[in-house]
Coordinates of C-alpha atoms in Angstrom, one line a residue:
Chain N
M1 CA 0.0 0.0 0.0
D2 CA 1.4 3.4 -1.1
A3 CA 4.7 1.9 -2.0
D4 CA 6.8 4.1 -4.3
L5 CA 8.1 2.4 -7.4
N6 CA 11.5 1.6 -5.9
E7 CA 9.7 -0.3 -3.0
F8 CA 7.4 -1.9 -5.5
I9 CA 10.2 -3.2 -7.8
N10 CA 12.2 -4.4 -4.8
S11 CA 9.2 -6.2 -3.3
L12 CA 8.5 -7.9 -6.7
K13 CA 12.1 -9.0 -7.0
N14 CA 12.0 -10.5 -3.5
L15 CA 8.7 -12.4 -4.3
M16 CA 10.3 -13.8 -7.4
Y17 CA 13.5 -14.7 -5.6
E18 CA 11.5 -16.5 -2.9
G19 CA 9.7 -18.4 -5.7
L20 CA 6.2 -17.0 -4.9
V21 CA 5.8 -15.1 -8.1
E22 CA 6.9 -16.0 -11.6
S23 CA 6.8 -14.3 -15.0
R24 CA 5.2 -16.1 -18.0
N25 CA 4.6 -14.6 -21.4
G26 CA 5.2 -11.1 -20.1
K27 CA 2.7 -11.4 -17.2
L28 CA 3.2 -12.1 -13.5
Y29 CA 1.5 -15.0 -11.7
L30 CA 1.6 -16.5 -8.3
T31 CA 3.4 -19.8 -8.3
E32 CA 2.0 -22.9 -6.6
A33 CA 4.0 -21.9 -3.5
G34 CA 2.7 -18.4 -3.8
R35 CA -0.9 -19.6 -3.9
K36 CA -0.3 -21.7 -0.8
E37 CA 1.2 -18.7 1.0
R38 CA -1.8 -16.6 0.1
E39 CA -4.2 -19.2 1.6
K40 CA -2.4 -18.8 5.0
Y41 CA -3.9 -15.3 5.2
N42 CA -7.4 -14.1 5.2
L43 CA -7.4 -12.5 1.8
E44 CA -10.5 -11.7 -0.3
I45 CA -11.2 -9.5 -3.3
Y46 CA -14.1 -7.1 -3.1
D47 CA -14.9 -4.3 -5.5
I48 CA -16.0 -1.5 -3.2
R49 CA -16.0 1.4 -5.6
C50 CA -19.1 2.9 -7.2
S51 CA -19.3 2.2 -10.9
D52 CA -21.5 5.1 -11.6
C53 CA -18.8 7.8 -10.8
E54 CA -15.7 5.7 -11.3
G55 CA -15.3 5.6 -7.5
R56 CA -14.9 9.4 -7.2
G57 CA -18.3 10.4 -5.7
I58 CA -18.5 13.1 -8.3
V59 CA -20.4 12.9 -11.6
E60 CA -18.3 13.3 -14.8
D61 CA -20.1 16.3 -16.3
P62 CA -21.7 18.4 -13.6
F63 CA -21.6 21.6 -15.6
G64 CA -22.7 20.2 -19.0
I65 CA -19.5 21.4 -20.6
L66 CA -17.6 18.1 -21.1
K67 CA -18.4 17.9 -24.8
E68 CA -17.2 21.4 -25.5
Y69 CA -14.1 21.0 -23.4
K70 CA -13.2 17.7 -25.1
N71 CA -13.7 19.4 -28.4
I72 CA -11.2 22.1 -27.5
A73 CA -8.8 19.7 -25.8
S74 CA -8.7 17.4 -28.9
Q75 CA -6.7 20.0 -30.7
R76 CA -4.2 20.5 -27.9
P77 CA -0.4 20.3 -28.6
K78 CA 1.0 16.8 -28.0
P79 CA 2.5 16.3 -24.5
T80 CA 6.2 16.4 -24.5
A81 CA 8.7 14.9 -22.1
D82 CA 10.8 18.0 -22.5
Y83 CA 8.6 19.7 -19.9
D84 CA 7.5 16.8 -17.7
Q85 CA 4.1 16.9 -19.4
G86 CA 1.3 14.4 -19.5
Y87 CA -2.4 15.2 -19.1
I88 CA -5.2 13.7 -17.0
K89 CA -8.4 12.5 -18.6
E90 CA -11.1 15.0 -19.5
E91 CA -13.7 13.5 -17.2
D92 CA -11.3 13.8 -14.3
V93 CA -10.5 17.5 -15.2
M94 CA -14.3 18.1 -14.9
R95 CA -14.4 16.3 -11.6
R96 CA -11.5 18.3 -10.3
I97 CA -13.3 21.5 -11.4
A98 CA -16.4 20.3 -9.6
F99 CA -14.5 19.6 -6.4
I100 CA -13.0 23.1 -6.6
Y101 CA -16.5 24.5 -7.2
E102 CA -17.9 22.6 -4.2
R103 CA -15.2 24.1 -2.0
G104 CA -16.3 27.6 -3.0
D105 CA -13.1 28.2 -4.8
L106 CA -14.5 28.7 -8.4
E107 CA -17.3 31.2 -8.3
D108 CA -16.2 34.8 -8.7
A109 CA -12.6 33.6 -8.0
E110 CA -9.3 34.8 -9.3
I111 CA -7.2 31.7 -10.1
I112 CA -3.6 31.1 -11.0
V113 CA -2.6 27.9 -12.7
I114 CA 1.1 27.0 -12.8
G115 CA 1.7 24.6 -15.7
D116 CA -1.4 23.8 -17.6
D117 CA -1.0 20.8 -19.9
D118 CA -4.4 19.6 -18.6
L119 CA -6.0 22.8 -19.9
I120 CA -8.0 23.1 -16.7
S121 CA -7.9 26.9 -17.2
L122 CA -10.2 26.6 -20.3
G123 CA -12.3 24.0 -18.5
M124 CA -12.9 26.2 -15.5
A125 CA -13.6 29.2 -17.7
L126 CA -16.2 27.3 -19.7
T127 CA -18.3 27.0 -16.5
G128 CA -18.7 30.8 -16.7
L129 CA -18.0 31.0 -12.9
P130 CA -14.4 32.3 -12.3
K131 CA -13.7 36.0 -12.5
R132 CA -10.2 35.7 -13.9
I133 CA -7.7 32.9 -14.6
V134 CA -4.0 33.4 -15.3
V135 CA -1.9 30.5 -16.6
L136 CA 1.9 30.5 -16.1
E137 CA 3.5 28.1 -18.7
I138 CA 7.0 27.3 -20.0
D139 CA 5.7 25.7 -23.2
D140 CA 5.2 28.3 -26.0
R141 CA 2.8 26.0 -27.8
L142 CA 0.5 25.8 -24.8
I143 CA 0.6 29.5 -24.2
K144 CA -0.4 30.1 -27.8
F145 CA -3.1 27.4 -27.7
I146 CA -4.7 28.7 -24.5
N147 CA -4.6 32.4 -25.5
E148 CA -6.1 31.6 -28.9
N149 CA -8.9 29.6 -27.5
A150 CA -9.6 32.1 -24.7
K151 CA -10.0 34.7 -27.5
K152 CA -12.1 32.4 -29.7
Y153 CA -14.6 31.5 -26.9
G154 CA -14.4 34.9 -25.1
L155 CA -13.0 33.3 -21.9
P156 CA -11.3 35.4 -19.1
V157 CA -8.1 33.4 -19.4
E158 CA -4.6 34.7 -20.0
A159 CA -1.5 32.6 -20.5
R160 CA 2.0 33.9 -19.9
K161 CA 5.5 32.6 -20.2
F162 CA 7.0 31.4 -16.9
D163 CA 10.1 29.6 -15.8
V164 CA 9.8 28.2 -12.2
R165 CA 13.4 29.2 -11.6
N166 CA 12.2 32.8 -11.3
D167 CA 9.6 34.6 -9.1
I168 CA 6.2 35.1 -10.7
D169 CA 5.6 38.5 -12.3
E170 CA 5.3 41.3 -9.8
D171 CA 1.8 42.2 -10.9
L172 CA 0.6 38.7 -10.1
R173 CA 1.9 38.5 -6.5
R174 CA -0.7 38.3 -3.7
N175 CA -3.4 38.6 -6.3
F176 CA -5.3 35.3 -6.4
D177 CA -7.8 33.4 -4.4
V178 CA -6.7 30.0 -5.6
F179 CA -3.7 28.2 -7.2
I180 CA -3.7 25.0 -9.1
T181 CA -0.5 23.1 -10.0
D182 CA 0.9 19.6 -10.6
P183 CA 4.5 20.0 -9.4
V184 CA 7.5 17.8 -10.0
E185 CA 7.9 15.5 -7.0
T186 CA 11.4 16.0 -5.7
I187 CA 11.5 17.8 -2.4
E188 CA 13.4 20.7 -3.9
G189 CA 11.2 20.9 -6.9
I190 CA 7.9 20.7 -5.2
T191 CA 9.0 23.3 -2.6
L192 CA 9.9 25.6 -5.5
F193 CA 6.6 25.1 -7.4
L194 CA 4.5 25.4 -4.2
S195 CA 6.4 28.5 -3.1
R196 CA 5.9 30.2 -6.5
A197 CA 2.2 29.3 -6.4
A198 CA 1.8 30.4 -2.8
S199 CA 3.4 33.8 -3.7
G200 CA 0.4 34.4 -6.0
L201 CA -2.2 34.0 -3.2
K202 CA -3.9 36.9 -1.4
G203 CA -3.5 35.5 2.1
E204 CA -5.6 33.9 4.8
G205 CA -8.5 31.9 3.3
S206 CA -6.8 31.5 -0.1
A207 CA -6.6 27.9 -1.2
G208 CA -4.3 25.7 -3.3
Y209 CA -4.8 22.5 -5.2
F210 CA -2.0 20.1 -6.4
G211 CA -1.5 16.5 -7.3
L212 CA 1.0 14.2 -5.6
T213 CA 1.7 10.5 -6.4
H214 CA 2.8 7.6 -4.4
L215 CA 4.7 6.2 -7.4
E216 CA 7.4 8.8 -7.3
A217 CA 7.0 10.1 -3.8
S218 CA 7.6 7.8 -0.8
L219 CA 5.6 8.3 2.4
K220 CA 8.7 9.8 4.0
K221 CA 8.7 12.4 1.2
W222 CA 5.0 13.0 1.7
Q223 CA 5.7 13.7 5.4
E224 CA 8.4 16.2 4.6
I225 CA 6.1 17.9 2.0
E226 CA 3.3 18.1 4.6
R227 CA 5.8 19.6 7.1
R228 CA 6.8 22.3 4.6
L229 CA 3.1 23.1 3.8
L230 CA 2.4 23.6 7.5
S231 CA 5.5 25.8 7.8
M232 CA 4.3 28.0 4.9
N233 CA 1.2 28.5 7.1
F234 CA -1.2 26.3 5.2
V235 CA -3.5 23.6 6.6
I236 CA -4.3 20.5 4.6
T237 CA -8.1 20.2 4.2
D238 CA -8.6 17.4 1.6
M239 CA -6.7 14.5 0.2
L240 CA -8.5 12.6 -2.6
R241 CA -6.6 9.4 -3.4
D242 CA -6.2 8.4 -7.0
F243 CA -8.4 11.3 -8.1
N244 CA -6.3 12.1 -11.1
V245 CA -5.7 9.4 -13.7
Y246 CA -3.2 9.9 -16.5
P247 CA -4.5 7.7 -19.4
M248 CA -1.7 5.9 -21.1
S249 CA -3.3 5.8 -24.5
N250 CA -3.4 9.6 -24.6
N251 CA 0.1 10.2 -23.3
L252 CA 1.8 7.6 -25.5
E253 CA 4.0 10.3 -27.0
L254 CA 5.9 10.0 -23.8
A255 CA 7.4 6.7 -25.1
A256 CA 6.9 4.0 -22.6
E257 CA 10.3 2.4 -23.3
D258 CA 12.0 5.5 -22.0
Y259 CA 10.5 5.3 -18.5
I260 CA 13.0 4.0 -16.1
V261 CA 10.3 2.0 -14.3
Y262 CA 9.4 0.1 -17.6
R263 CA 13.0 -0.7 -18.1
E264 CA 13.2 -2.2 -14.6
I265 CA 10.0 -4.2 -15.1
A266 CA 10.9 -5.3 -18.6
K267 CA 14.1 -6.9 -17.1
I268 CA 11.7 -9.0 -15.0
T269 CA 8.9 -9.7 -17.4
N270 CA 10.4 -9.2 -20.8
N271 CA 7.3 -7.0 -21.5
T272 CA 7.3 -3.3 -22.1
R273 CA 3.8 -2.9 -23.3
I274 CA 1.7 -0.6 -21.2
D275 CA -1.9 -1.8 -20.8
A276 CA -2.9 -0.1 -17.5
D277 CA -3.4 3.5 -16.5
F278 CA -1.0 3.1 -13.7
Y279 CA 0.0 6.7 -13.2
R280 CA -2.4 8.3 -10.8
S281 CA -2.1 11.1 -8.2
T282 CA -3.8 12.2 -5.0
L283 CA -5.5 15.6 -5.2
I284 CA -4.6 17.7 -2.2
R285 CA -6.2 20.9 -1.1
I286 CA -4.6 23.3 1.2
E287 CA -5.8 26.6 2.7
A288 CA -3.8 29.5 4.2
V289 CA -4.7 30.1 7.9
G290 CA -2.8 33.3 8.2
D291 CA 0.0 35.2 6.4
I292 CA 1.6 32.9 3.8
K293 CA 5.3 32.3 4.0
P294 CA 6.7 30.8 0.8
L295 CA 9.9 28.9 1.6
V296 CA 11.7 30.0 -1.6
S297 CA 11.8 33.4 -3.2
G298 CA 14.0 35.1 -5.8
S299 CA 15.7 33.4 -8.7
V300 CA 17.3 29.9 -8.2
E301 CA 19.8 28.0 -10.4
L302 CA 18.3 25.1 -12.3
K303 CA 19.9 22.1 -10.5
E304 CA 19.3 18.5 -11.4
E305 CA 17.9 17.9 -7.9
I306 CA 14.9 20.1 -8.7
Y307 CA 13.7 17.6 -11.3
V308 CA 15.1 14.3 -10.4
D309 CA 15.8 12.3 -7.3
N310 CA 16.1 8.5 -6.7
E311 CA 12.3 8.2 -6.6
S312 CA 11.7 9.8 -10.1
L313 CA 11.3 6.5 -12.0
V314 CA 8.6 7.8 -14.5
T315 CA 9.3 11.5 -15.0
A316 CA 13.1 11.2 -14.9
M317 CA 13.4 10.8 -18.6
A318 CA 12.3 14.3 -19.2
T319 CA 15.4 15.6 -17.5
R320 CA 17.7 13.2 -19.2
R321 CA 16.5 14.5 -22.5
R322 CA 16.7 18.1 -21.3
K323 CA 20.5 17.8 -20.6
Chain R
M1 CA -16.2 27.1 3.6
D2 CA -15.0 25.0 6.6
A3 CA -16.1 27.7 9.0
D4 CA -16.4 26.3 12.6
L5 CA -19.7 27.0 14.3
N6 CA -18.4 30.2 16.0
E7 CA -17.5 31.7 12.7
F8 CA -20.7 30.5 11.2
I9 CA -22.9 32.1 13.8
N10 CA -20.9 35.3 13.7
S11 CA -21.2 35.5 9.9
L12 CA -24.9 34.9 10.1
K13 CA -25.3 37.6 12.7
N14 CA -23.4 40.0 10.5
L15 CA -25.5 39.2 7.5
M16 CA -28.7 39.9 9.5
Y17 CA -27.2 43.1 11.0
E18 CA -26.4 44.2 7.4
G19 CA -30.0 43.4 6.4
L20 CA -29.0 40.8 3.8
V21 CA -30.6 37.8 5.7
E22 CA -33.8 37.7 7.7
S23 CA -35.6 35.1 9.9
R24 CA -39.2 34.2 9.0
N25 CA -41.2 31.4 10.7
G26 CA -38.1 29.8 12.1
K27 CA -36.3 29.8 8.7
L28 CA -33.6 32.0 7.2
Y29 CA -34.1 33.9 3.9
L30 CA -32.2 36.4 1.8
T31 CA -33.9 39.8 2.0
E32 CA -34.5 41.8 -1.2
A33 CA -31.1 43.5 -0.5
G34 CA -29.6 40.1 0.0
R35 CA -30.8 38.9 -3.4
K36 CA -29.4 42.0 -5.1
E37 CA -26.1 41.4 -3.4
R38 CA -26.1 37.9 -4.6
E39 CA -26.6 38.9 -8.2
K40 CA -23.4 41.0 -8.1
Y41 CA -21.5 37.7 -7.9
N42 CA -21.3 34.8 -10.3
L43 CA -23.1 32.3 -8.2
E44 CA -24.8 29.1 -9.4
I45 CA -26.0 25.9 -7.7
Y46 CA -24.8 22.7 -9.3
D47 CA -25.3 19.2 -7.7
I48 CA -21.9 17.6 -8.4
R49 CA -22.3 14.5 -6.2
C50 CA -23.0 11.0 -7.4
S51 CA -26.5 9.9 -6.2
D52 CA -25.7 6.2 -6.5
C53 CA -23.1 6.3 -3.7
E54 CA -24.3 9.4 -1.8
G55 CA -21.2 11.2 -3.1
R56 CA -18.7 8.8 -1.4
G57 CA -17.4 6.8 -4.4
I58 CA -17.9 3.7 -2.3
V59 CA -21.0 1.4 -2.5
E60 CA -23.0 1.1 0.7
D61 CA -22.8 -2.7 1.2
P62 CA -19.6 -4.0 -0.5
F63 CA -19.3 -7.1 1.8
G64 CA -23.0 -8.1 1.8
I65 CA -23.2 -7.7 5.6
L66 CA -25.2 -4.5 6.0
K67 CA -28.5 -6.3 6.9
E68 CA -26.8 -8.4 9.6
Y69 CA -24.9 -5.4 11.0
K70 CA -28.1 -3.3 11.1
N71 CA -29.9 -6.1 12.8
I72 CA -27.2 -6.2 15.6
A73 CA -26.9 -2.4 15.8
S74 CA -30.6 -2.0 16.2
Q75 CA -30.3 -3.5 19.7
R76 CA -27.5 -1.2 20.7
P77 CA -27.6 0.9 24.0
K78 CA -28.9 4.4 23.4
P79 CA -26.2 7.0 22.9
T80 CA -25.6 9.2 25.9
A81 CA -24.2 12.6 26.2
D82 CA -22.4 11.5 29.3
Y83 CA -19.7 10.0 27.2
D84 CA -19.8 12.3 24.1
Q85 CA -21.6 9.6 22.2
G86 CA -23.4 9.7 18.9
Y87 CA -23.2 7.2 16.1
I88 CA -22.7 7.4 12.4
K89 CA -25.2 5.8 10.1
E90 CA -24.9 2.1 9.3
E91 CA -24.2 2.5 5.6
D92 CA -21.4 4.9 6.4
V93 CA -19.9 2.4 8.9
M94 CA -19.8 -0.1 6.0
R95 CA -18.2 2.5 3.7
R96 CA -15.6 3.3 6.4
I97 CA -14.8 -0.4 6.7
A98 CA -14.6 -0.7 2.9
F99 CA -12.1 2.2 2.8
I100 CA -10.0 0.5 5.5
Y101 CA -10.2 -2.7 3.5
E102 CA -9.1 -1.0 0.3
R103 CA -6.1 0.4 2.1
G104 CA -5.0 -3.1 3.1
D105 CA -5.7 -2.4 6.7
L106 CA -8.5 -5.0 7.3
E107 CA -7.3 -8.4 6.0
D108 CA -5.4 -10.5 8.6
A109 CA -5.1 -7.3 10.7
E110 CA -4.9 -6.7 14.4
I111 CA -7.1 -3.6 15.1
I112 CA -7.6 -1.5 18.2
V113 CA -10.7 0.7 18.5
I114 CA -10.8 3.4 21.1
G115 CA -14.4 4.3 21.9
D116 CA -16.9 2.3 19.8
D117 CA -20.4 3.7 19.9
D118 CA -20.5 3.1 16.2
L119 CA -20.0 -0.6 16.7
I120 CA -17.5 -0.7 13.9
S121 CA -15.7 -3.5 15.7
L122 CA -18.6 -5.8 15.1
G123 CA -19.0 -4.6 11.5
M124 CA -15.4 -5.3 10.7
A125 CA -15.5 -8.7 12.3
L126 CA -18.6 -9.6 10.3
T127 CA -16.5 -9.3 7.1
G128 CA -14.5 -12.3 8.4
L129 CA -11.3 -10.5 7.4
P130 CA -9.5 -9.2 10.5
K131 CA -7.4 -11.4 12.7
R132 CA -8.2 -9.7 16.1
I133 CA -10.1 -6.6 17.2
V134 CA -9.8 -5.1 20.7
V135 CA -12.2 -2.3 21.8
L136 CA -11.4 0.0 24.6
E137 CA -14.5 1.6 26.0
I138 CA -15.6 3.7 29.0
D139 CA -19.3 2.8 28.8
D140 CA -20.0 -0.5 30.6
R141 CA -23.2 -1.0 28.6
L142 CA -21.3 -1.0 25.3
I143 CA -18.6 -3.3 26.7
K144 CA -21.3 -5.8 27.6
F145 CA -23.1 -5.4 24.3
I146 CA -20.0 -5.9 22.2
N147 CA -18.7 -8.9 24.2
E148 CA -22.2 -10.5 24.2
N149 CA -22.5 -10.2 20.4
A150 CA -18.9 -11.2 19.8
K151 CA -19.7 -14.4 21.7
K152 CA -23.1 -14.9 20.0
Y153 CA -21.7 -14.6 16.5
G154 CA -18.3 -16.1 17.1
L155 CA -16.4 -12.9 16.2
P156 CA -12.7 -12.2 17.2
V157 CA -13.7 -9.1 19.2
E158 CA -12.9 -8.3 22.8
A159 CA -14.1 -5.1 24.6
R160 CA -12.3 -3.8 27.7
K161 CA -12.9 -1.0 30.1
F162 CA -10.7 2.0 29.3
D163 CA -10.4 5.6 30.6
V164 CA -8.4 7.9 28.3
R165 CA -6.8 9.5 31.4
N166 CA -4.6 6.3 31.7
D167 CA -2.3 4.4 29.4
I168 CA -3.7 1.5 27.5
D169 CA -3.1 -1.9 29.2
E170 CA 0.5 -3.0 29.0
D171 CA -0.4 -6.2 27.0
L172 CA -1.9 -4.0 24.3
R173 CA 1.0 -1.7 23.6
R174 CA 2.8 -2.0 20.3
N175 CA 0.5 -4.8 19.3
F176 CA -1.8 -3.5 16.6
D177 CA -1.6 -2.8 12.9
V178 CA -4.4 -0.3 12.9
F179 CA -6.2 2.0 15.3
I180 CA -9.7 3.6 14.8
T181 CA -11.0 6.3 17.0
D182 CA -13.3 9.4 17.0
P183 CA -11.7 11.7 19.4
V184 CA -13.0 14.8 21.2
E185 CA -11.9 17.8 19.3
T186 CA -10.0 20.0 21.8
I187 CA -6.3 20.2 21.1
E188 CA -5.5 18.6 24.5
G189 CA -8.2 16.0 24.1
I190 CA -7.3 14.9 20.6
T191 CA -3.6 14.8 21.5
L192 CA -4.5 12.5 24.4
F193 CA -6.8 10.1 22.3
L194 CA -4.3 9.9 19.4
S195 CA -1.4 9.3 21.8
R196 CA -3.2 6.5 23.5
A197 CA -4.2 5.0 20.1
A198 CA -0.7 5.4 18.7
S199 CA 0.8 3.6 21.7
G200 CA -1.1 0.5 20.6
L201 CA 0.5 0.4 17.1
K202 CA 3.4 -1.8 16.2
G203 CA 5.4 0.8 14.4
E204 CA 6.4 1.8 10.8
G205 CA 3.6 0.9 8.4
S206 CA 0.9 0.8 11.0
A207 CA -2.1 3.0 10.3
G208 CA -4.7 5.1 12.1
Y209 CA -8.2 6.3 11.2
F210 CA -10.1 9.1 13.0
G211 CA -12.8 11.6 12.3
L212 CA -12.4 15.4 12.6
T213 CA -15.1 18.0 12.1
H214 CA -15.0 21.5 10.9
L215 CA -17.9 22.4 13.1
E216 CA -16.0 22.2 16.3
A217 CA -12.5 22.5 15.0
S218 CA -11.3 25.6 13.3
L219 CA -8.7 25.4 10.5
K220 CA -6.1 26.8 12.9
K221 CA -6.9 23.8 15.2
W222 CA -6.6 21.5 12.2
Q223 CA -3.2 22.9 11.4
E224 CA -2.0 22.3 15.0
I225 CA -3.4 18.7 15.0
E226 CA -1.6 18.0 11.7
R227 CA 1.6 19.4 13.2
R228 CA 1.3 17.1 16.1
L229 CA 0.5 14.1 13.9
L230 CA 3.7 14.7 12.0
S231 CA 5.7 15.2 15.2
M232 CA 4.5 11.7 16.3
N233 CA 6.1 10.5 13.1
F234 CA 2.9 9.9 11.1
V235 CA 2.2 11.0 7.6
I236 CA -1.3 12.0 6.5
T237 CA -2.3 9.8 3.6
D238 CA -6.1 10.4 3.2
M239 CA -8.7 13.0 4.1
L240 CA -12.2 12.2 3.1
R241 CA -14.5 15.2 3.6
D242 CA -17.9 14.7 5.1
F243 CA -17.4 10.9 5.0
N244 CA -19.1 10.3 8.3
V245 CA -22.7 11.5 8.8
Y246 CA -24.3 11.5 12.2
P247 CA -28.0 11.1 11.5
M248 CA -30.0 13.4 13.8
S249 CA -33.1 11.1 13.9
N250 CA -31.0 8.3 15.5
N251 CA -29.1 10.5 17.9
L252 CA -32.1 12.4 19.3
E253 CA -31.5 11.1 22.8
L254 CA -28.8 13.8 22.8
A255 CA -31.6 16.4 23.2
A256 CA -31.1 19.1 20.6
E257 CA -32.1 21.9 23.0
D258 CA -29.0 21.2 25.0
Y259 CA -26.6 21.9 22.2
I260 CA -25.0 25.2 22.6
V261 CA -25.1 25.8 18.9
Y262 CA -28.9 25.3 18.9
R263 CA -29.4 27.8 21.7
E264 CA -27.3 30.3 19.7
I265 CA -29.3 29.7 16.5
A266 CA -32.6 29.6 18.3
K267 CA -31.9 33.2 19.6
I268 CA -31.8 34.2 15.9
T269 CA -34.5 32.0 14.4
N270 CA -36.8 31.2 17.3
N271 CA -36.5 27.6 16.0
T272 CA -34.8 24.7 17.8
R273 CA -36.2 21.9 15.6
I274 CA -33.4 19.8 13.9
D275 CA -34.2 18.9 10.4
A276 CA -30.8 18.4 8.8
D277 CA -28.0 15.9 9.4
F278 CA -25.6 18.8 10.0
Y279 CA -23.0 16.9 12.0
R280 CA -20.4 15.4 9.7
S281 CA -16.8 14.6 10.0
T282 CA -13.8 14.1 7.7
L283 CA -12.2 10.7 7.8
I284 CA -8.5 11.0 8.1
R285 CA -6.0 8.2 7.6
I286 CA -2.4 8.4 8.9
E287 CA 0.5 6.0 8.7
A288 CA 3.6 5.7 10.7
V289 CA 6.8 6.2 8.7
G290 CA 9.2 5.2 11.4
D291 CA 9.2 4.8 15.2
I292 CA 6.0 6.2 16.7
K293 CA 6.4 8.9 19.4
P294 CA 3.1 9.4 21.3
L295 CA 3.1 13.0 22.6
V296 CA 1.5 11.9 25.9
S297 CA 2.1 8.9 28.1
G298 CA 1.4 8.0 31.7
S299 CA -1.7 9.1 33.6
V300 CA -3.1 12.6 33.3
E301 CA -5.7 14.5 35.4
L302 CA -9.1 15.0 33.8
K303 CA -9.1 18.7 33.2
E304 CA -12.0 20.5 31.6
E305 CA -9.7 21.6 28.7
I306 CA -9.5 18.0 27.6
Y307 CA -13.2 17.9 26.7
V308 CA -14.2 21.5 26.1
D309 CA -12.8 24.6 24.4
N310 CA -14.5 27.6 22.9
E311 CA -15.1 25.7 19.7
S312 CA -17.1 22.8 21.4
L313 CA -20.5 24.1 20.5
V314 CA -22.1 20.7 20.0
T315 CA -20.4 18.3 22.3
A316 CA -19.9 20.7 25.2
M317 CA -23.1 19.7 26.9
A318 CA -21.7 16.3 27.7
T319 CA -19.2 17.9 30.0
R320 CA -21.6 20.3 31.5
R321 CA -23.6 17.3 32.6
R322 CA -20.6 15.4 33.7
K323 CA -19.7 18.0 36.2

């Protein structure tokens, strides 16, 4: 439960070494000894999740804009590993917006989005509820795409060039009710992303949303991230497990063979084919309970540690290419 | 959003003072000025929650034991304010168990429950999955009820007398994979409950579940509780908003007129009738990422601060009676 990918691969190797699991035709099976071992414990498989809402508790199209949003999103620039991109499925973007709405963070709100390969900015604007949305992006293709569609559909969305190594533009600081971001998952990287995002918030009562995986962030890393959020004077109010699913079929431009995790598993199974949407993240909401104290301000050097640590088994390829 | 009851009542009083809200026949309405004010903002009402699972994402009877559990629970001792009691609805107990199951915390697990007016111990045991469940209770009626039903149905559940002022019995310390509790919500009280519960856990990888409201715990209090959880060497892994609903119709023995919050609202509306299940709590899961360090150990004096602070507008009556 909640093992990061290193733990997962090591556990799998141990099970194989102990003769409890074997690889046949690219799939993993319990061996005879494995099945006997399983019978020793009280293990049953129950499907507890609601099929109507894919286990999220939130309907997939609460605002009646899914079709329009999908139509726009279908024209989006292909995700590229150069910027750690990869987008979550459209229904889940709608559910994320619905959750933000339910928290009172959408209506009449000024919202800053740091990195928007999901195009959540356009999705939120299609509801007609937010007052203003500013997107900070490093990818010129996305900036162009978002601004063109904002103009075409008359949406209050503006996308600007942004590099997380620098502070956000002065006119944006302390100006927003809500931030949304999906940061890299190294301690240094997430601290940087969340600090930049936090510097855009007005103050007490402002909220932030971000995704965090178990795949590339161990529970010890989660603990350190939580500690840093509290020290920035946030409180954690919500943690929705596996809320964001990254569909493999849509993100295949990020070639599977390049993922470190696939290389590791391929060594075991002789199989590199992806047939499960394994990359999911927990949606976390935080709220400022007083003056916000970003942990980082001013320009920083781009160091490797910002993008990669020894838990970055999926997104690491992006940096290797970048070098 | 997430206002505690003090904030809620103060905001309501302000809205009435400003002439935006009025009370008519025991209900609150926007005034003409209030409706005009509302139109200034971009406010819409959407129902985003899945009706199939009451917005929880989890089916109500995943194990097929709801009927049997309800049958047992229907005979339970009436909740009493003497011990801050009040139980959550049976379907939500099943959902809580399902979530615990999905986390891998039910099968073959040794589980300690501190305070069990919900009878979750019997519900978990009915699944046939846990190895052993120990309930620590102060209410002799519940101890008797749980032990009698455990015997009658052959369930691996044992209930013992426990007073949170003291350490848990020596033979129970460092013996469990999972704890479950619904603590009082003062800082001192919750620290005490969570410390006692934590002292029962084996160590790294052990998990805890507890409920926390926004009604009686401000976000500043949440922040302090989160800080203390991290300092005990836990990480927060899940926070499921409004997961636990306390149905008013079933808890009416806790006479509504005695709740401080109702007295306050009655002053405004001249209405003390309860017609909404307003008392809900967030289900929080934590996991130990190393050696657990309970903040309190040894016996403590029962001080008023453990049970009541200036945010205890619902459960405060219990203590007033106790005195």
